[in-house]
Coordinates of C-alpha atoms and ligand atoms in Angstrom, one line a residue:
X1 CA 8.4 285.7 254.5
X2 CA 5.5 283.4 256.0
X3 CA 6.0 281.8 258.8
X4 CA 5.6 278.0 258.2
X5 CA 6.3 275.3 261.0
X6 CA 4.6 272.6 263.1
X7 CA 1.1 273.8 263.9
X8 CA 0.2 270.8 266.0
X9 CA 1.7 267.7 267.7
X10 CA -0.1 264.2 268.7
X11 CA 1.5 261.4 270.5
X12 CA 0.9 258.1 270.3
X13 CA 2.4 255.2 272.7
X14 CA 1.9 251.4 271.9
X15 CA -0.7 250.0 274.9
X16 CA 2.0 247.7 276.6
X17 CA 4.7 248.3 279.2
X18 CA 8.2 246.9 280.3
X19 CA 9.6 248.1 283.0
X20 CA 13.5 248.0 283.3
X21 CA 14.2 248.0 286.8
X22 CA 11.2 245.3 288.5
X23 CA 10.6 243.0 285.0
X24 CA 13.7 243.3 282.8
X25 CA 17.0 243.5 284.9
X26 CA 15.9 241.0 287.4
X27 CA 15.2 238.1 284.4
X28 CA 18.4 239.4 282.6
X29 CA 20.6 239.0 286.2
X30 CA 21.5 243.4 286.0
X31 CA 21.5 245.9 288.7
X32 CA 18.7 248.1 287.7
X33 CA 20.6 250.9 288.3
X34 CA 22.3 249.9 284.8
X35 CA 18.8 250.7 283.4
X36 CA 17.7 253.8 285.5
X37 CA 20.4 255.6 286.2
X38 CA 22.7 254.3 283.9
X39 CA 20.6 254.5 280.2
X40 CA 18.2 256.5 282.0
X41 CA 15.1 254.6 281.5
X42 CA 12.4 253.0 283.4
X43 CA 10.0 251.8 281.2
X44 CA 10.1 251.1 277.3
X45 CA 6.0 251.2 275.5
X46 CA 5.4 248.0 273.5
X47 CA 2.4 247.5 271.0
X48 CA -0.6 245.2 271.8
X49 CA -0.6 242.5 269.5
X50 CA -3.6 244.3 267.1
X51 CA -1.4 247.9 266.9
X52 CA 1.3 248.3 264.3
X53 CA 3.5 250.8 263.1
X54 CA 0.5 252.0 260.8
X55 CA -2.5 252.0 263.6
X56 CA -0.3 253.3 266.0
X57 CA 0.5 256.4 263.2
X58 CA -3.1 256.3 261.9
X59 CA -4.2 256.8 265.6
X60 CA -2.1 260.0 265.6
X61 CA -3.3 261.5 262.7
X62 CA -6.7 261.1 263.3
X63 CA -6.8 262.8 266.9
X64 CA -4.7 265.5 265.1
X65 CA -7.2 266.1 262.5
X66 CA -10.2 265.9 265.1
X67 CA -8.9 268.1 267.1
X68 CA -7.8 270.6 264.5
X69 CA -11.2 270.4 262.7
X70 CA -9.8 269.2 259.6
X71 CA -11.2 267.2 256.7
X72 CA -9.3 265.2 254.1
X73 CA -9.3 268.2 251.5
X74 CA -7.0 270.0 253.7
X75 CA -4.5 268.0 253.6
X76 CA -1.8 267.7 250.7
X77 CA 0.6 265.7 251.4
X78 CA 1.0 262.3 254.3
X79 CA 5.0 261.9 254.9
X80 CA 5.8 258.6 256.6
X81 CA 9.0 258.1 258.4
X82 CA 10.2 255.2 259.5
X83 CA 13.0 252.2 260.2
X84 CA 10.1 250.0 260.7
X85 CA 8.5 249.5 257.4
X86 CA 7.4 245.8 256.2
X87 CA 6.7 246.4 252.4
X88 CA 9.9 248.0 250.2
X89 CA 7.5 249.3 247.5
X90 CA 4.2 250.5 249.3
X91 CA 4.8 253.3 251.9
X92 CA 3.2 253.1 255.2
X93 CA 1.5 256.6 254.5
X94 CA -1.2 254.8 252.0
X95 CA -2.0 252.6 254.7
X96 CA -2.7 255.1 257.2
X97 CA -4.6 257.1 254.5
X98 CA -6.9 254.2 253.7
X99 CA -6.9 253.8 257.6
X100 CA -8.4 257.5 257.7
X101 CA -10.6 257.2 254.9
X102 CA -12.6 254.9 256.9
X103 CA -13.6 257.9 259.1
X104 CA -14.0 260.9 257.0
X105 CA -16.5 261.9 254.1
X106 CA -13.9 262.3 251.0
X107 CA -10.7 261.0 250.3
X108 CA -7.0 261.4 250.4
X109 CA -6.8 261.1 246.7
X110 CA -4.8 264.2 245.5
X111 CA -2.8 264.1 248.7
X112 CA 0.8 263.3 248.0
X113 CA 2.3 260.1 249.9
X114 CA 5.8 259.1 250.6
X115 CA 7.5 257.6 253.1
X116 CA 10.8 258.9 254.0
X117 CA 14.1 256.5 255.3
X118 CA 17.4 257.5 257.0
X119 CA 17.0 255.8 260.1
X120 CA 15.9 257.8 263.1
X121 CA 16.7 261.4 261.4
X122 CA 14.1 260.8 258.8
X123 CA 11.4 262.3 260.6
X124 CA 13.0 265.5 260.7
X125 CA 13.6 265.0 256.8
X126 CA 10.4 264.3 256.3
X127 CA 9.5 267.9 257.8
X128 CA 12.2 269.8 255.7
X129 CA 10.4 268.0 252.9
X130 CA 7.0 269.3 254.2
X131 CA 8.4 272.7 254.8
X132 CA 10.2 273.1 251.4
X133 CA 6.7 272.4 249.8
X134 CA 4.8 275.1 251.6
X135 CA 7.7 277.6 250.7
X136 CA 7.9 276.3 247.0
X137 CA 4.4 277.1 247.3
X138 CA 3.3 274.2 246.1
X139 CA 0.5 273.4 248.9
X140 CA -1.9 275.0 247.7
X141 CA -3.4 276.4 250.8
X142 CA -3.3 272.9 252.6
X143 CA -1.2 271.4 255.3
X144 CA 1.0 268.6 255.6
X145 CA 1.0 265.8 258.0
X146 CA 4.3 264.2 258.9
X147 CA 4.3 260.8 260.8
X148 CA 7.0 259.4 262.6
X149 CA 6.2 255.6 263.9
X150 CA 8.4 252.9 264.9
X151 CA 8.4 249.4 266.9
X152 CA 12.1 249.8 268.0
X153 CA 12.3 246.7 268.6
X154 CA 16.0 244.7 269.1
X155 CA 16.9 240.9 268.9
X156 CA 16.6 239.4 272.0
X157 CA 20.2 239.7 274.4
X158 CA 21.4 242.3 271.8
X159 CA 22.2 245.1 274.4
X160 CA 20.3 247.4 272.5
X161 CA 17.0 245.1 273.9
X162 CA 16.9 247.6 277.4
X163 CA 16.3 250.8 274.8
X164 CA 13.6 249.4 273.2
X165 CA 10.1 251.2 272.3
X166 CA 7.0 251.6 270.5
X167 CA 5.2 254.9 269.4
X168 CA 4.4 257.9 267.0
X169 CA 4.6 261.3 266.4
X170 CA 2.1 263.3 264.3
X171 CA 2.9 266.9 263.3
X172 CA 0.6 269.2 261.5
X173 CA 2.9 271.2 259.4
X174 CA 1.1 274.8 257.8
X175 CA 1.5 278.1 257.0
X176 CA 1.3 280.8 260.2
X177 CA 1.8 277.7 262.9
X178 CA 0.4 277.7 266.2
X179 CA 3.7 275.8 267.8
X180 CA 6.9 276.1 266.3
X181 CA 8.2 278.2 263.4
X182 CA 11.3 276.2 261.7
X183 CA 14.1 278.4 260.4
X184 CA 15.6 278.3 257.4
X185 CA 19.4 277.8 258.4
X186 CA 20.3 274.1 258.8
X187 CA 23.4 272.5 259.6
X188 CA 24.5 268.7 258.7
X189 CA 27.1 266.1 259.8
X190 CA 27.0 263.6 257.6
X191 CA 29.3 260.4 256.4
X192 CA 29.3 256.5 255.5
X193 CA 28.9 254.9 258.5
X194 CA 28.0 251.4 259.6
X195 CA 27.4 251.4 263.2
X196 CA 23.7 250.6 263.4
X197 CA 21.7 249.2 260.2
X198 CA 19.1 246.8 259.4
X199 CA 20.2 245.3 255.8
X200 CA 17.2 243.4 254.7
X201 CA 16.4 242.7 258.3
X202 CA 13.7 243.4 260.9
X203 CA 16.0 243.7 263.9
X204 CA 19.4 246.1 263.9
X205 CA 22.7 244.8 263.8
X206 CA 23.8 247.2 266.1
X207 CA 27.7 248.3 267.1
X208 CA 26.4 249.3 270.2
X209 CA 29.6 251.7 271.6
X210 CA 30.7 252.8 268.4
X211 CA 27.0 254.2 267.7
X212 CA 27.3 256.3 270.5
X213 CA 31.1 258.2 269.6
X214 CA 29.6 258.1 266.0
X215 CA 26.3 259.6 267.3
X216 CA 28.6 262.7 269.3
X217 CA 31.3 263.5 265.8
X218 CA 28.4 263.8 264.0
X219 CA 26.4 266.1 265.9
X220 CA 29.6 268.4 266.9
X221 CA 30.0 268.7 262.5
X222 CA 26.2 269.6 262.3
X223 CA 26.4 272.3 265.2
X224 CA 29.6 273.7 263.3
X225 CA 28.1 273.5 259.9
X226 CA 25.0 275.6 262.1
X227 CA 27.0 277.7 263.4
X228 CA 28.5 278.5 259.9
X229 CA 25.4 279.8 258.9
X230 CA 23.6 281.0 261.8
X231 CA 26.1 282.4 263.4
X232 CA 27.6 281.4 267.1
X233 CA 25.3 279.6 269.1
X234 CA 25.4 280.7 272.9
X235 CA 23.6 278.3 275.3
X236 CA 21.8 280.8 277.1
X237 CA 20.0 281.9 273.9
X238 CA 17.8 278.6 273.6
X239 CA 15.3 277.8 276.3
X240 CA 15.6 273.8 275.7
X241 CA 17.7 272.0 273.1
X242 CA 15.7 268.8 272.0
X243 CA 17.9 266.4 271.2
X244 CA 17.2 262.5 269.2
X245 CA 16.9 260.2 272.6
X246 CA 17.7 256.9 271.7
X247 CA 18.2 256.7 275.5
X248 CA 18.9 259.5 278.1
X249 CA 22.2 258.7 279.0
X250 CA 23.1 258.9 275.5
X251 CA 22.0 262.9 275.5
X252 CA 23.3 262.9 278.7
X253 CA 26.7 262.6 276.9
X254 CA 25.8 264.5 273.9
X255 CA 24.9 267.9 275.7
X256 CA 28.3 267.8 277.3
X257 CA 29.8 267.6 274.0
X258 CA 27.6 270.2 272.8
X259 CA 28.0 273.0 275.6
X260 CA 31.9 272.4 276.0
X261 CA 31.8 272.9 272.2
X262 CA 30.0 276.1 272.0
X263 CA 31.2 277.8 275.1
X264 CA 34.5 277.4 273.9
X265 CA 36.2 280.9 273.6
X266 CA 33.1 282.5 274.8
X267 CA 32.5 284.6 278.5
X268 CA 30.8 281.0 279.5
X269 CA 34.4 279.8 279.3
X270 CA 36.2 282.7 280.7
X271 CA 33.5 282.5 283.7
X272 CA 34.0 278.3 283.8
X273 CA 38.0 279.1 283.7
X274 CA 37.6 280.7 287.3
X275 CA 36.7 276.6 288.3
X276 CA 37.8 274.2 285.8
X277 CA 40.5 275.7 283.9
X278 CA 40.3 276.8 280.0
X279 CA 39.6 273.4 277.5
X280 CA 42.7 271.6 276.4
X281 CA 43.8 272.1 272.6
X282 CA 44.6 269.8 270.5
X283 CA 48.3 271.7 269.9
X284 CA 48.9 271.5 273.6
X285 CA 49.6 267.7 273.3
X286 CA 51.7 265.1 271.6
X287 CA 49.6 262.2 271.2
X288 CA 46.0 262.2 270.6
X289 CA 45.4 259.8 273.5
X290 CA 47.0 262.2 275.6
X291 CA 44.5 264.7 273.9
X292 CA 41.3 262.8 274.4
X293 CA 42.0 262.0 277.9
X294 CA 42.6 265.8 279.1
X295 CA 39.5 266.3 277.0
X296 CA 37.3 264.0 279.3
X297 CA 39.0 265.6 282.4
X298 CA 37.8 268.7 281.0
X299 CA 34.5 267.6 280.7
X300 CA 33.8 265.5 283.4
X301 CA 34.8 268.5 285.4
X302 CA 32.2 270.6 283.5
X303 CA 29.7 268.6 284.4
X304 CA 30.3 268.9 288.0
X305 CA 29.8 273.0 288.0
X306 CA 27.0 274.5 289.1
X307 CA 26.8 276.2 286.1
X308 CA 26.7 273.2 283.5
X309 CA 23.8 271.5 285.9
X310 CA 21.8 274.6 286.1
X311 CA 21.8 274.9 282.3
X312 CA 20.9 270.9 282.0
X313 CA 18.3 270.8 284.8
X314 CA 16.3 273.9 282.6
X315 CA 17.4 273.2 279.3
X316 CA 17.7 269.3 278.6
X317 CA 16.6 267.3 281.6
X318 CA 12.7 268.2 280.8
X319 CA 13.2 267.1 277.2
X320 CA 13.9 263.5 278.4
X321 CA 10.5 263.1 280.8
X322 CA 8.4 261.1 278.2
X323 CA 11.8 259.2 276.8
X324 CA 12.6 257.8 280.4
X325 CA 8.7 256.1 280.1
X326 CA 8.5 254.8 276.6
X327 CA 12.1 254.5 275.2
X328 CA 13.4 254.8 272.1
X329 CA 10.6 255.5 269.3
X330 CA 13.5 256.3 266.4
X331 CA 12.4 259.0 264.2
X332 CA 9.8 260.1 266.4
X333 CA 12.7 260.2 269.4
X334 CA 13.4 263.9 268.9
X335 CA 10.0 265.1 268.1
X336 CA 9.1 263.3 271.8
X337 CA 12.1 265.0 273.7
X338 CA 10.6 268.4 271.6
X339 CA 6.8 267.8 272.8
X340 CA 8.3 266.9 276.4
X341 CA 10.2 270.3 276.7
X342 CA 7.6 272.1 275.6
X343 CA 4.7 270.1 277.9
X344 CA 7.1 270.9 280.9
X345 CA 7.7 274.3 280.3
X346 CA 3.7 274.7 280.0
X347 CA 3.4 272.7 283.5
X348 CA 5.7 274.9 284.8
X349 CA 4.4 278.4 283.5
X350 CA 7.8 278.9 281.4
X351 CA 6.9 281.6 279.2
X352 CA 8.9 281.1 275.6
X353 CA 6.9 282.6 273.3
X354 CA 8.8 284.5 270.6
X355 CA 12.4 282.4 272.0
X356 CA 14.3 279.6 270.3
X357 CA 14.7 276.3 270.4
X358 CA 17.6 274.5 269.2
X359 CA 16.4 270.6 267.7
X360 CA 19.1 268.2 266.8
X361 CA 18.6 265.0 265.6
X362 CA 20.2 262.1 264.4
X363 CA 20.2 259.2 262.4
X364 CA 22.8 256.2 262.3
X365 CA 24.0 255.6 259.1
X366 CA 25.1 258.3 259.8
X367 CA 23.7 262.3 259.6
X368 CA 22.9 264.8 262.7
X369 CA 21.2 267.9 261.5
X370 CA 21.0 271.0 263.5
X371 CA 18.4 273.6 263.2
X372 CA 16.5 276.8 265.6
X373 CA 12.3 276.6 266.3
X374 CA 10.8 279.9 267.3
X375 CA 7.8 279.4 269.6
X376 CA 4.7 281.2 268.7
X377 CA 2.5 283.1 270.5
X378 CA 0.1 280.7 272.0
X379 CA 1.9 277.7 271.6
X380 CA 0.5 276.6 275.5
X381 CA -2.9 275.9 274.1
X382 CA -1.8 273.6 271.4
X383 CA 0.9 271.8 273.7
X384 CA -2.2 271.8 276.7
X385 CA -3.7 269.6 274.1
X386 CA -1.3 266.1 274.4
X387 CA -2.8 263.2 276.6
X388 CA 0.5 260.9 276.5
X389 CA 0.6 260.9 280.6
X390 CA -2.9 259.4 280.3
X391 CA -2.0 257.1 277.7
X392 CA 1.4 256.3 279.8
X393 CA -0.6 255.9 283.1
X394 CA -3.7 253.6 281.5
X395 CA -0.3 250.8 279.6
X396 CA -1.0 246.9 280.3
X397 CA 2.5 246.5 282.2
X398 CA 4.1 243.1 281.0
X399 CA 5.3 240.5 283.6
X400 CA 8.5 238.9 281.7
X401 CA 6.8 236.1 279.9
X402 CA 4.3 238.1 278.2
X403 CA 7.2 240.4 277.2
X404 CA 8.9 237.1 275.1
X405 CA 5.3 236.4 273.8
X406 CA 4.8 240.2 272.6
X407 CA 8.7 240.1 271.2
X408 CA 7.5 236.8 269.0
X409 CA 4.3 238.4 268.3
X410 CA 5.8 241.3 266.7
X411 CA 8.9 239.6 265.3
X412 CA 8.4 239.2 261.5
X413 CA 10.1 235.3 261.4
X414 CA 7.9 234.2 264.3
X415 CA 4.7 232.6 263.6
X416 CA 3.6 233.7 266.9
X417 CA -0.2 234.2 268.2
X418 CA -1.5 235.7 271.5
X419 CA -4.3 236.7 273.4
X420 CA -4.8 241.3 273.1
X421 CA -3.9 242.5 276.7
X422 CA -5.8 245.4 276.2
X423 CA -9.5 245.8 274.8
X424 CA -9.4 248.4 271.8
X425 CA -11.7 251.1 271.8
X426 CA -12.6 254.2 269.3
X427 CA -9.1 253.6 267.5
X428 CA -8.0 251.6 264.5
X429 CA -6.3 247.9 264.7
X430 CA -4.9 245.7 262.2
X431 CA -7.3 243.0 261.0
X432 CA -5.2 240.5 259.4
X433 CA -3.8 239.7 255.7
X434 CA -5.2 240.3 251.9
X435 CA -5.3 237.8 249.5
X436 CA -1.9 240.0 248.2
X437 CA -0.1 239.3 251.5
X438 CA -0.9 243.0 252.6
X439 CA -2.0 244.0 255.9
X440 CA -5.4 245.2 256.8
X441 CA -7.2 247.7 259.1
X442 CA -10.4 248.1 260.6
X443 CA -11.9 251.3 263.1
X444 CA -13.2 249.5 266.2
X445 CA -16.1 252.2 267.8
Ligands
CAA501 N1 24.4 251.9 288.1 C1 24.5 253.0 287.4 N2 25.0 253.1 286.1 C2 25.4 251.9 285.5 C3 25.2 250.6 286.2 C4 24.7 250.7 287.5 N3 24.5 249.5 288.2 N4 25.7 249.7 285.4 C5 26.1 250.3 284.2 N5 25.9 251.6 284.3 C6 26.1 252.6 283.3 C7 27.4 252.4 282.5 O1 28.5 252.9 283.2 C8 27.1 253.1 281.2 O2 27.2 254.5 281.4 P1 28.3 255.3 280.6 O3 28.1 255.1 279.2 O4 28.0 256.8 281.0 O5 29.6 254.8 281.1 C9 25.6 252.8 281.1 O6 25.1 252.5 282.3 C10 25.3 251.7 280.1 O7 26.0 250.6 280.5 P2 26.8 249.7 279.5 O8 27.7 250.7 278.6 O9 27.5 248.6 280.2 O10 25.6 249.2 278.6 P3 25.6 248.2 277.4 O11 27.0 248.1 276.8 O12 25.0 246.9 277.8 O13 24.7 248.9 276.4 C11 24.5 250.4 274.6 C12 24.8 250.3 276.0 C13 25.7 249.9 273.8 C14 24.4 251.9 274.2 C15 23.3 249.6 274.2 O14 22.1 250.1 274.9 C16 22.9 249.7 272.7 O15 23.5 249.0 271.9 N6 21.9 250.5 272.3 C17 21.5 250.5 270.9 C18 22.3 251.5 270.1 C19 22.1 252.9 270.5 O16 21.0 253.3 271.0 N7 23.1 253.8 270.3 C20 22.9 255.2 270.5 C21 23.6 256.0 269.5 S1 22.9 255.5 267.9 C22 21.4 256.3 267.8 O17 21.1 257.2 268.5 C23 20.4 255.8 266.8 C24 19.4 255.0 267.4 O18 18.3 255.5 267.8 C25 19.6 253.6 267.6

């Protein structure tokens, strides 16, 4: 069977940035700590008042296609994700093909377009959909391009406002990859949920705690439904688990979950016993909150082995360096924490060619699907490729009150102007409103 996968990644951060522990805790009276250590974060990426959820994709894409040679003819589909969109009948993915017809001879015209919602687990939909069109054979020799772009943006006070973040994610997806090769077994946790969703409105209403235990039941369902078909998943088999980062401390939580899970009635637990004791079963008690709480024992004890923090210094924590800068981008989140593993592991001369990956992603709403990446041969080049500490280092950082002017510029019931903080240059920006109330895009040089 061909091999067909991700053949190249760009990353794109809004131009503006917040940080948590000298700008935002002080204003909002918190201990930094709260934000650092606690969430994980230092910084969330904000767009300049001219970028958008379609120049910041746009952007993406075209670096992508300069840098892999590529003219519009190559491409057959554009697949948008996002939780950000501002038009419910035309997807974002015309815009930002209109946006790259501006720069290339010929036209995106028998390209198919879509754009793709289930909150942040739609860019990883959007690449099944990419995938399953190459394997139907339907591409016609061309490639894909999947975007994932969001302004993550909260109400101001919600406590959700400390995760915030702006960026996207563009993925080449093609026949004989040169990064990632997806595999065919999936597994899903999936059910009607209503802990984070935006009905008819630009910022989430957000059941802050409960997102989180619904974020860890539906994970543990996908990884068994994985299992089921893959067969038993031992942590030493995958080099780094990307995982959807809505913050760290929130995969900080869900790779406990995970490893406890999967080590169960493995050697890792027989060797962990020696420490910790086996885990507690749910016969062994009378009540469930008698259940849950030897459950957390358990696992806080995990944590503390030498074991556990060995396997989530190698295989998590470098999945979370870009997150702890830029925040939560939604469904671009775990195609960051992948890019992140995989631009460590270069830095670091981690060789994982021919090895596993194990991605999970999420969406509220609520569905966690679980699936395996082989790295290809080569993959260093491509990943040597990314720029995002450049684009991280060269951010406008915000003093507090031109974060509340950026918030008012961006938020859609505002009628809210400011001064750019940054000077544009070789990229596209949005240039206003049409006659039909649509937005529009020009390439400054
Ligand atoms: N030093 C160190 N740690 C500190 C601290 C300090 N001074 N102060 C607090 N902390 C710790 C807390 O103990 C807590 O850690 P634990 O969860 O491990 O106990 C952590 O910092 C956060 O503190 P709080 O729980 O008090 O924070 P909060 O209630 O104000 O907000 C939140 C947390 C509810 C998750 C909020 O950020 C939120 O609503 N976020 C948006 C929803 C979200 O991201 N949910 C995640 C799952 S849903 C999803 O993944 C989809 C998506 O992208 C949105």
């Amino acid at each position: 069977m061909t091999a067909v996968g991700i053949d190249a990644i760009e990353i794109r951060t809004g131009k503006l940035k917040l940080d948590l522990a000298e700008t935002f805790a002080p204003a909002q009276g918190d201990d930094p700590g709260k934000y650092t250590k606690g969430l994980g974060l230092h910084a969330s990426s904000f767009p300049d008042v001219y970028e958008d959820i379609v120049t910041m994709g746009a952007n993406a894409a075209h670096r992508l296609m300069e840098r892999k040679g590529l003219s519009p003819q190559d491409i057959g589909r554009i697949d948008v994700a996002t939780e950000s969109a501002f038009d419910n009948s035309k997807p974002v993915s015309t815009y930002i093909a209109g946006c790259l017809e501006q720069v290339y001879d010929g036209d995106f015209h028998h390209a198919n377009k879509g754009e793709r919602k289930f909150a942040c687990i739609s860019g990883t939909q959007s690449l099944d959909d990419a995938y399953n069109w190459i394997r139907a054979g339907r591409n016609r020799g061309r490639s894909a391009i999947v975007i994932a772009t969001d302004t993550a943006l909260y109400a101001r006070d919600d406590p959700g406002e400390a995760t915030q973040g702006a960026g996207a994610v563009a993925m080449l997806v093609s026949e004989e990859p040169s990064l990632v090769e997806l595999s065919a077994e999936q597994g899903f946790g999936s059910a009607d949920e209503t802990d984070f969703l935006k009905p008819n409105q630009q910022f989430p209403s957000v059941d802050g705690k409960r997102s989180v235990n619904v974020y860890l039941a539906r994970m543990r369902e996908a990884l068994d439904d994985y299992a089921s078909v893959a067969g038993d998943i031992h942590p030493e088999d995958y080099p780094l688990v990307p995982f959807h980062t809505p913050f760290p401390g929130m995969v900080r939580k869900a790779a406990a979950l995970g490893y406890r899970h999967i080590v169960r009635g493995t050697d890792v637990e027989d060797l962990l016993a020696e420490e910790i004791g086996h885990q507690p079963m749910p016969e062994d008690f009378e009540t469930d909150d008698e259940w849950h709480a030897a459950i957390k024992e358990y696992t806080d004890a995990l944590t503390e082995t030498e074991r556990y923090q060995d396997w989530y210094a190698d295989t998590i924590e470098p999945t979370l360096d870009i997150a702890r800068h830029v925040g939560n981008w939604y469904t671009g989140s775990v195609h960051l924490a992948r890019a992140s593993g995989l631009k460590h592991a270069r830095e670091h001369g981690r060789e994982l060619a021919g090895q596993q990956l194990l991605v999970a992603s999420y969406g509220s709403g609520a569905q966690a699907e679980v699936h395996a990446e082989r790295v290809v041969p080569g993959w260093e080049a491509e990943i040597a490729q990314l720029n995002i500490d450049e684009q991280i280092r060269n951010r406008h950082e915000l003093t507090f009150a031109e974060y509340e002017q950026v918030h008012d510029v961006h938020n859609h019931d505002q009628e809210s102007d400011a001064e750019e903080f940054t000077a544009p240059e070789q990229e596209f920006v949005f240039d206003g409103w049409g006659r039909m109330g649509e937005r529009k895009y020009r390439y400054v040089e």
